[in-house]
């Protein structure tokens, strides 16, 4: 059976639902105790390194994006360092958990959602996403650098917590 030439009519409605679910999961991980999942953190690190490399390639294509990328990366690294310092790691019921700083996660989520909304409302959509500007690349660099710094710091913090809960 051949594929239809045009996308099915319900795909434009599913994409916002999928994005909404992804953002809900992202926001939920910014509040309250979170179970430590080392594989997920390592996978996140690998993905962020790949995205960071793609941003570096993007800096060569988008004119005058170098300063925005450098500034965004510096801001993201600083926020990641502050975020790790304000993250509490502990054992709960025999499971390593951490409590992220809700303010930093909330601000980064609002910046990301605000930029997406701005881009969409001002001639954005999928066509504009194929031609990112320097501001978009700078914000992406900040989010990637934050994720890298936070993930590495969390790995170190959990390693210092130990592999087994302390004896009572």
Short mmCIF file of C-alpha atoms in Angstrom, two decimals:
data_model
loop_
_atom_site.label_atom_id
_atom_site.label_comp_id
_atom_site.label_asym_id
_atom_site.label_seq_id
_atom_site.Cartn_x
_atom_site.Cartn_y
_atom_site.Cartn_z
CA UNK A 1 0.00 0.00 0.00
CA UNK A 2 1.64 3.28 -1.06
CA UNK A 3 1.99 6.15 1.39
CA UNK A 4 -0.32 9.13 0.83
CA UNK A 5 1.21 12.13 -0.95
CA UNK A 6 -0.05 14.54 1.71
CA UNK A 7 0.24 14.07 5.45
CA UNK A 8 -2.83 12.86 7.23
CA UNK A 9 -5.03 15.65 8.56
CA UNK A 10 -4.53 14.78 12.23
CA UNK A 11 -0.73 15.13 12.29
CA UNK A 12 -0.82 18.92 12.90
CA UNK A 13 -2.89 18.23 16.00
CA UNK A 14 -0.68 15.44 17.32
CA UNK A 15 2.57 17.44 17.15
CA UNK A 16 1.48 20.06 19.72
CA UNK A 17 0.18 17.28 21.98
CA UNK A 18 3.52 15.48 21.75
CA UNK A 19 5.44 18.70 22.47
CA UNK A 20 3.12 19.45 25.38
CA UNK A 21 3.78 16.02 26.86
CA UNK A 22 7.56 16.47 26.47
CA UNK A 23 7.41 19.87 28.17
CA UNK A 24 5.22 18.52 30.95
CA UNK A 25 7.81 15.82 31.67
CA UNK A 26 10.61 18.40 31.57
CA UNK A 27 8.81 20.71 33.97
CA UNK A 28 7.87 17.85 36.30
CA UNK A 29 11.55 16.93 36.66
CA UNK A 30 12.31 20.42 37.99
CA UNK A 31 10.29 20.02 41.17
CA UNK A 32 10.38 17.66 44.12
CA UNK A 33 12.47 14.56 44.82
CA UNK A 34 13.64 12.75 41.70
CA UNK A 35 14.95 9.16 41.68
CA UNK A 36 18.52 8.92 40.47
CA UNK A 37 18.73 7.18 37.11
CA UNK A 38 22.40 6.98 36.06
CA UNK A 39 21.72 5.52 32.60
CA UNK A 40 19.35 8.34 31.76
CA UNK A 41 21.93 10.89 32.89
CA UNK A 42 24.67 9.28 30.80
CA UNK A 43 22.36 9.13 27.78
CA UNK A 44 21.50 12.79 28.32
CA UNK A 45 25.21 13.63 28.42
CA UNK A 46 25.87 11.85 25.14
CA UNK A 47 22.89 13.54 23.47
CA UNK A 48 23.90 16.97 24.76
CA UNK A 49 27.45 16.54 23.48
CA UNK A 50 26.05 15.68 20.04
CA UNK A 51 23.68 18.66 20.08
CA UNK A 52 26.53 20.90 21.25
CA UNK A 53 28.63 19.73 18.31
CA UNK A 54 25.75 20.50 15.97
CA UNK A 55 25.48 23.99 17.48
CA UNK A 56 29.18 24.46 16.81
CA UNK A 57 28.59 23.56 13.17
CA UNK A 58 25.61 25.91 13.15
CA UNK A 59 27.87 28.75 14.25
CA UNK A 60 29.72 28.46 10.96
CA UNK A 61 26.49 28.73 8.95
CA UNK A 62 24.56 31.48 10.77
CA UNK A 63 26.28 34.85 10.44
CA UNK A 64 27.36 36.59 13.64
CA UNK A 65 26.23 33.74 15.87
CA UNK A 66 29.62 33.12 17.50
CA UNK A 67 29.21 35.71 20.29
CA UNK A 68 25.65 34.55 20.97
CA UNK A 69 26.79 30.93 21.22
CA UNK A 70 29.72 31.82 23.47
CA UNK A 71 27.58 34.00 25.72
CA UNK A 72 24.83 31.41 25.90
CA UNK A 73 27.30 28.65 26.71
CA UNK A 74 28.93 30.73 29.44
CA UNK A 75 25.55 31.59 30.98
CA UNK A 76 24.47 27.93 30.79
CA UNK A 77 27.66 26.71 32.46
CA UNK A 78 27.23 29.25 35.25
CA UNK A 79 23.59 28.28 35.77
CA UNK A 80 24.51 24.60 35.73
CA UNK A 81 27.17 25.15 38.38
CA UNK A 82 24.73 27.13 40.54
CA UNK A 83 22.04 24.48 39.97
CA UNK A 84 24.29 21.66 41.13
CA UNK A 85 25.33 23.62 44.21
CA UNK A 86 21.65 24.05 45.13
CA UNK A 87 20.64 20.46 44.42
CA UNK A 88 20.20 18.23 47.44
CA UNK A 89 21.20 14.56 47.11
CA UNK A 90 20.08 11.99 49.65
CA UNK A 91 18.99 8.44 50.22
CA UNK A 92 15.22 7.90 50.48
CA UNK A 93 13.90 4.45 51.25
CA UNK A 94 17.08 2.85 49.92
CA UNK A 95 17.01 4.82 46.64
CA UNK A 96 19.39 7.62 45.70
CA UNK A 97 17.36 10.74 45.02
CA UNK A 98 18.03 14.38 44.32
CA UNK A 99 15.95 17.50 44.69
CA UNK A 100 16.74 20.06 41.98
CA UNK A 101 16.48 23.78 42.53
CA UNK A 102 13.01 24.65 41.22
CA UNK A 103 13.87 28.28 40.46
CA UNK A 104 16.64 27.57 38.00
CA UNK A 105 14.71 24.81 36.24
CA UNK A 106 11.62 27.01 36.15
CA UNK A 107 13.47 29.99 34.68
CA UNK A 108 15.10 27.87 31.99
CA UNK A 109 11.77 26.30 31.11
CA UNK A 110 10.11 29.72 30.86
CA UNK A 111 12.92 31.04 28.66
CA UNK A 112 12.62 28.06 26.33
CA UNK A 113 8.82 28.22 26.14
CA UNK A 114 8.90 31.99 25.75
CA UNK A 115 11.34 31.79 22.85
CA UNK A 116 9.29 29.08 21.17
CA UNK A 117 6.11 31.14 21.57
CA UNK A 118 7.82 34.29 20.27
CA UNK A 119 9.15 32.46 17.25
CA UNK A 120 5.78 30.87 16.52
CA UNK A 121 3.79 34.09 16.92
CA UNK A 122 6.14 36.15 14.75
CA UNK A 123 6.11 34.20 11.52
CA UNK A 124 7.49 31.05 13.06
CA UNK A 125 6.26 27.56 12.72
CA UNK A 126 8.24 24.80 11.13
CA UNK A 127 9.52 26.96 8.26
CA UNK A 128 11.24 29.43 10.61
CA UNK A 129 12.75 26.61 12.66
CA UNK A 130 14.83 25.63 9.65
CA UNK A 131 16.56 29.06 9.71
CA UNK A 132 17.55 29.77 13.33
CA UNK A 133 18.83 33.19 14.29
CA UNK A 134 21.72 34.08 16.57
CA UNK A 135 19.40 34.55 19.57
CA UNK A 136 17.90 31.10 19.11
CA UNK A 137 21.35 29.53 18.84
CA UNK A 138 22.48 31.44 21.94
CA UNK A 139 19.52 30.17 23.95
CA UNK A 140 20.11 26.66 22.66
CA UNK A 141 23.76 26.92 23.68
CA UNK A 142 22.70 28.07 27.16
CA UNK A 143 20.33 25.12 27.55
CA UNK A 144 22.89 22.61 26.26
CA UNK A 145 25.68 24.01 28.45
CA UNK A 146 23.36 24.01 31.47
CA UNK A 147 22.40 20.40 30.80
CA UNK A 148 26.04 19.35 30.43
CA UNK A 149 27.21 21.16 33.57
CA UNK A 150 24.25 19.96 35.60
CA UNK A 151 24.52 16.33 34.45
CA UNK A 152 28.25 16.16 35.13
CA UNK A 153 27.78 17.80 38.52
CA UNK A 154 24.94 15.42 39.35
CA UNK A 155 27.07 12.42 38.42
CA UNK A 156 29.78 13.67 40.77
CA UNK A 157 27.30 14.46 43.54
CA UNK A 158 25.72 11.00 43.34
CA UNK A 159 29.11 9.28 43.26
CA UNK A 160 30.01 11.13 46.46
CA UNK A 161 26.73 9.94 48.00
CA UNK A 162 27.94 6.34 47.73
CA UNK A 163 26.63 3.19 46.13
CA UNK A 164 24.80 1.93 49.22
CA UNK A 165 22.69 3.70 51.83
CA UNK A 166 24.44 4.44 55.11
CA UNK A 167 23.84 1.99 57.92
CA UNK A 168 21.19 3.16 60.35
#
